[in-house]
Coordinates of C-alpha atoms in Angstrom, one line a residue:
M1 CA 23.6 9.3 -7.2
E2 CA 20.0 10.9 -7.6
P3 CA 17.2 8.8 -8.8
C4 CA 15.8 9.6 -12.6
V5 CA 12.8 9.1 -14.2
G6 CA 12.3 8.0 -17.8
N7 CA 16.3 8.5 -18.3
K8 CA 15.6 12.2 -18.5
F9 CA 14.3 13.7 -15.6
R10 CA 16.2 14.0 -12.2
L11 CA 14.0 13.2 -9.0
G12 CA 14.5 15.9 -6.3
R13 CA 13.0 16.9 -2.9
K14 CA 9.2 16.3 -2.0
I15 CA 7.0 19.7 -2.5
G16 CA 3.5 18.5 -2.2
S17 CA 0.8 15.7 -2.2
G18 CA -2.4 15.4 -4.3
S19 CA -5.3 13.2 -3.4
F20 CA -3.6 10.3 -4.5
G21 CA 0.1 10.6 -5.0
E22 CA 2.9 12.9 -4.3
I23 CA 4.6 15.7 -6.1
Y24 CA 8.3 16.3 -6.3
L25 CA 10.5 18.8 -7.8
G26 CA 12.3 17.5 -10.9
T27 CA 15.1 19.0 -12.9
N28 CA 15.5 18.0 -17.0
I29 CA 18.9 16.6 -17.2
Q30 CA 19.7 17.9 -20.6
T31 CA 18.3 21.4 -20.1
N32 CA 18.5 21.8 -16.5
E33 CA 14.7 23.2 -16.6
E34 CA 13.0 22.4 -13.3
V35 CA 9.7 20.5 -13.5
A36 CA 7.1 18.8 -11.1
I37 CA 7.0 14.9 -11.0
K38 CA 3.7 13.5 -10.0
L39 CA 4.4 9.6 -8.5
V40 CA 1.5 7.4 -7.8
S41 CA 1.8 4.0 -6.1
S42 CA -0.2 1.0 -7.0
L43 CA -2.4 1.1 -4.0
F44 CA -3.3 4.7 -4.3
S45 CA -3.9 4.3 -8.0
W46 CA -6.0 1.3 -8.0
L47 CA -8.3 2.9 -5.0
L48 CA -9.0 5.7 -7.1
A49 CA -9.6 3.7 -10.0
E50 CA -11.9 2.0 -8.0
V51 CA -14.2 5.1 -8.1
H52 CA -14.4 5.0 -11.8
V53 CA -15.4 1.2 -11.7
K54 CA -18.0 1.7 -9.2
E55 CA -19.4 4.8 -11.1
K56 CA -19.7 2.7 -14.2
F57 CA -20.8 -0.4 -12.4
Y58 CA -23.9 1.4 -10.8
S59 CA -25.1 3.1 -14.1
D60 CA -24.5 -0.1 -16.3
F61 CA -25.5 -2.5 -13.9
F62 CA -29.0 -0.7 -13.2
E63 CA -29.5 -1.2 -17.0
V64 CA -29.1 -5.0 -16.3
V65 CA -31.6 -4.8 -13.5
Q66 CA -34.2 -2.9 -15.7
G67 CA -33.6 -5.8 -18.3
K68 CA -31.7 -3.6 -20.6
R69 CA -29.0 -5.7 -20.8
G70 CA -27.9 -9.4 -20.8
N71 CA -28.1 -11.9 -17.9
C72 CA -26.0 -10.2 -15.2
A73 CA -24.9 -13.8 -13.8
D74 CA -23.4 -14.6 -17.3
N75 CA -22.1 -10.9 -17.5
C76 CA -20.4 -10.0 -14.3
L77 CA -17.4 -11.0 -12.3
L78 CA -16.4 -10.8 -8.6
I79 CA -14.0 -8.1 -7.7
C80 CA -12.4 -7.6 -4.3
C81 CA -11.1 -4.0 -3.5
G82 CA -9.2 -3.0 -0.3
C83 CA -9.9 0.2 0.8
F84 CA -7.8 1.0 4.0
S85 CA -10.1 0.1 7.1
Y86 CA -12.4 -2.1 4.8
N87 CA -12.8 -4.4 2.0
K88 CA -15.7 -4.3 -0.7
F89 CA -17.0 -6.9 -2.5
F90 CA -19.3 -6.5 -5.3
L91 CA -20.1 -7.4 -8.9
V92 CA -18.7 -5.7 -11.7
P93 CA -19.9 -6.1 -15.4
E94 CA -17.2 -7.6 -18.0
E95 CA -17.1 -4.3 -19.9
V96 CA -16.2 -2.6 -16.8
N97 CA -13.3 -5.0 -15.9
D98 CA -12.1 -4.7 -19.8
L99 CA -10.7 -1.1 -18.3
F100 CA -8.1 -3.3 -16.5
V101 CA -7.9 -6.4 -18.8
N102 CA -8.3 -5.6 -22.4
D103 CA -6.5 -2.3 -22.5
Q104 CA -2.8 -3.4 -22.8
E105 CA -1.4 -0.1 -22.1
N106 CA -3.3 -0.3 -18.7
V107 CA -1.7 -3.7 -17.9
K108 CA 1.7 -2.5 -18.9
T109 CA 1.5 0.6 -16.9
K110 CA -0.2 -1.6 -13.8
H111 CA -1.8 1.6 -12.4
P112 CA -4.4 3.1 -14.7
Q113 CA -5.4 6.2 -12.8
L114 CA -2.6 8.2 -13.7
L115 CA -2.5 6.7 -17.1
Y116 CA -6.2 8.2 -17.4
E117 CA -5.0 11.5 -16.2
S118 CA -2.2 11.6 -18.7
K119 CA -4.4 11.1 -21.6
L120 CA -6.8 14.1 -20.2
Y121 CA -3.3 16.1 -20.2
R122 CA -2.8 15.5 -23.8
I123 CA -6.7 16.1 -24.9
L124 CA -6.4 19.5 -23.3
Q125 CA -3.0 20.6 -24.4
G126 CA -2.8 24.2 -25.7
G127 CA -5.2 25.6 -23.8
T128 CA -4.8 28.1 -21.6
G129 CA -3.8 27.6 -17.9
I130 CA -3.5 24.0 -19.0
P131 CA 0.4 22.6 -17.7
N132 CA 2.1 21.0 -20.5
L133 CA 2.6 17.4 -20.1
R134 CA 6.3 16.7 -20.7
W135 CA 6.6 12.9 -19.8
F136 CA 4.5 9.8 -18.8
G137 CA 5.8 6.3 -18.0
V138 CA 6.3 3.9 -15.2
E139 CA 9.4 3.5 -12.8
G140 CA 9.5 0.6 -10.8
D141 CA 6.3 0.4 -8.6
Y142 CA 5.1 3.8 -9.5
N143 CA 3.4 5.5 -12.7
V144 CA 5.1 9.0 -13.2
L145 CA 3.6 12.1 -14.6
V146 CA 5.7 15.0 -15.4
I147 CA 4.2 18.5 -16.0
D148 CA 5.5 22.2 -15.6
L149 CA 6.7 23.6 -12.5
L150 CA 4.0 25.8 -11.2
G151 CA 4.0 28.1 -8.5
P152 CA 1.8 28.4 -5.1
S153 CA -1.8 27.3 -5.1
L154 CA -4.7 29.7 -4.4
E155 CA -5.2 28.3 -0.8
D156 CA -1.5 28.8 -0.5
L157 CA -1.8 32.7 -1.6
F158 CA -4.8 32.9 0.7
N159 CA -3.1 31.8 3.7
F160 CA 0.0 34.0 2.8
C161 CA -2.4 37.0 2.7
S162 CA -4.0 36.1 6.3
R163 CA -6.9 34.5 4.5
K164 CA -8.2 38.0 3.3
L165 CA -8.1 39.5 -0.4
S166 CA -8.9 42.5 -2.0
L167 CA -12.0 42.8 -4.2
K168 CA -9.8 43.4 -7.3
S169 CA -7.9 40.3 -6.7
V170 CA -10.7 38.3 -6.3
L171 CA -12.4 39.3 -9.6
M172 CA -9.3 38.9 -11.5
L173 CA -8.8 35.5 -9.9
A174 CA -12.3 34.5 -10.5
D175 CA -12.3 35.6 -14.2
Q176 CA -9.5 33.3 -14.7
M177 CA -10.8 30.3 -12.8
I178 CA -14.0 30.4 -14.6
N179 CA -12.4 30.4 -18.0
R180 CA -10.3 27.3 -16.9
V181 CA -13.4 25.5 -16.0
E182 CA -15.2 26.6 -19.2
F183 CA -12.3 25.3 -21.3
F184 CA -12.6 22.2 -19.5
H185 CA -16.4 21.6 -20.2
S186 CA -15.7 22.9 -23.9
K187 CA -13.7 19.6 -24.0
A188 CA -16.7 17.5 -22.8
F189 CA -15.1 17.1 -19.5
L190 CA -16.3 18.1 -16.0
H191 CA -13.4 18.6 -13.5
R192 CA -15.3 17.5 -10.3
D193 CA -12.5 18.5 -8.0
I194 CA -12.7 22.0 -7.7
K195 CA -10.9 23.6 -4.7
P196 CA -8.3 26.2 -4.3
D197 CA -5.7 23.7 -3.9
N198 CA -6.0 22.7 -7.7
F199 CA -5.4 26.1 -9.2
L200 CA -2.0 27.1 -9.2
M201 CA -0.2 30.2 -10.2
G202 CA 2.3 30.1 -12.8
L203 CA 6.0 31.2 -12.6
G204 CA 8.2 33.5 -13.9
R205 CA 6.6 35.7 -17.0
R206 CA 3.4 33.6 -16.2
A207 CA 3.3 34.3 -12.6
N208 CA -0.2 36.2 -12.9
Q209 CA -1.7 33.2 -14.6
V210 CA -3.9 30.7 -13.2
Y211 CA -3.8 27.1 -14.0
I212 CA -6.1 24.1 -13.3
I213 CA -4.6 20.9 -12.3
D214 CA -5.3 17.4 -11.0
Y215 CA -7.8 15.6 -13.6
G216 CA -7.9 12.3 -11.7
L217 CA -11.8 12.5 -11.0
A218 CA -12.5 14.3 -14.2
K219 CA -15.3 12.5 -16.2
K220 CA -16.7 12.9 -19.7
Y221 CA -20.4 14.3 -19.6
R222 CA -21.2 14.9 -23.4
D223 CA -20.7 13.1 -26.5
S224 CA -17.8 14.7 -28.7
S225 CA -19.2 14.1 -32.1
T226 CA -22.8 14.9 -31.3
H227 CA -22.3 17.3 -28.6
Q228 CA -25.3 15.8 -26.9
H229 CA -25.1 15.4 -22.9
I230 CA -24.6 11.8 -22.0
P231 CA -28.0 10.6 -20.2
Y232 CA -28.3 10.6 -16.8
R233 CA -28.6 7.4 -15.1
C234 CA -29.5 6.3 -11.6
K235 CA -26.2 5.7 -9.2
N236 CA -28.0 5.7 -6.0
L237 CA -26.7 2.9 -3.9
A238 CA -30.4 2.0 -2.7
C239 CA -31.1 1.1 -6.5
M240 CA -28.1 -1.5 -5.9
Q241 CA -28.5 -2.4 -2.3
S242 CA -29.7 -6.3 -2.7
F243 CA -26.5 -6.7 -5.3
V244 CA -23.7 -5.0 -3.1
F245 CA -22.1 -6.8 -0.1
Y246 CA -19.8 -5.0 2.4
V247 CA -17.4 -7.2 4.5
W248 CA -16.1 -5.2 7.4
F249 CA -12.6 -6.1 9.1

């Protein structure tokens, strides 16, 4: 019996890989419609979540150092994050740790990174060039994200065309790519992983439409209610040099 996801989607062959996770061809058991299924294991998901934790840590902890926050000794937890060839030990403010401790949905799903991406898909739903979110949930040791099945990436097309595109093709693609990024920004988020691999063409009647995918590194850059840009804060590692310890194995 072929494995199923959410008792609704049949898992097929692997069709690609993302920065953190693998993409499989899937089929809706009820409608026989093909979809794309993204699986992220606990290791990959927590590593990518570490990126968000550290970014918030550097900005928030800098305020502690400047005296804008409470006592850092009373306000921090010791966290150990493994990262392939090395382990990093650093202090993380409790409000950052709340991302994993106080959010019941995060605890339940175990792998908060794909949960974060699924929430972004919901925020962006309805936008041109945004894949439809079909399902999100947990299956065993994996978080699972199901979206529309799309066509080749721009990197694939570029290689297929011997890495040479006509001026007309470049202009048509660029126009759509700019519109996708502009829509992303209109929702108060920066994608932060813009590259040909993350722009995919549609299929069938939408074969000429460009889609933008992979929102795992996206970050909010302005307040949704006031539309004011979130203040820039120093994230220079040098600012934290005396507070961050690296242990190499």
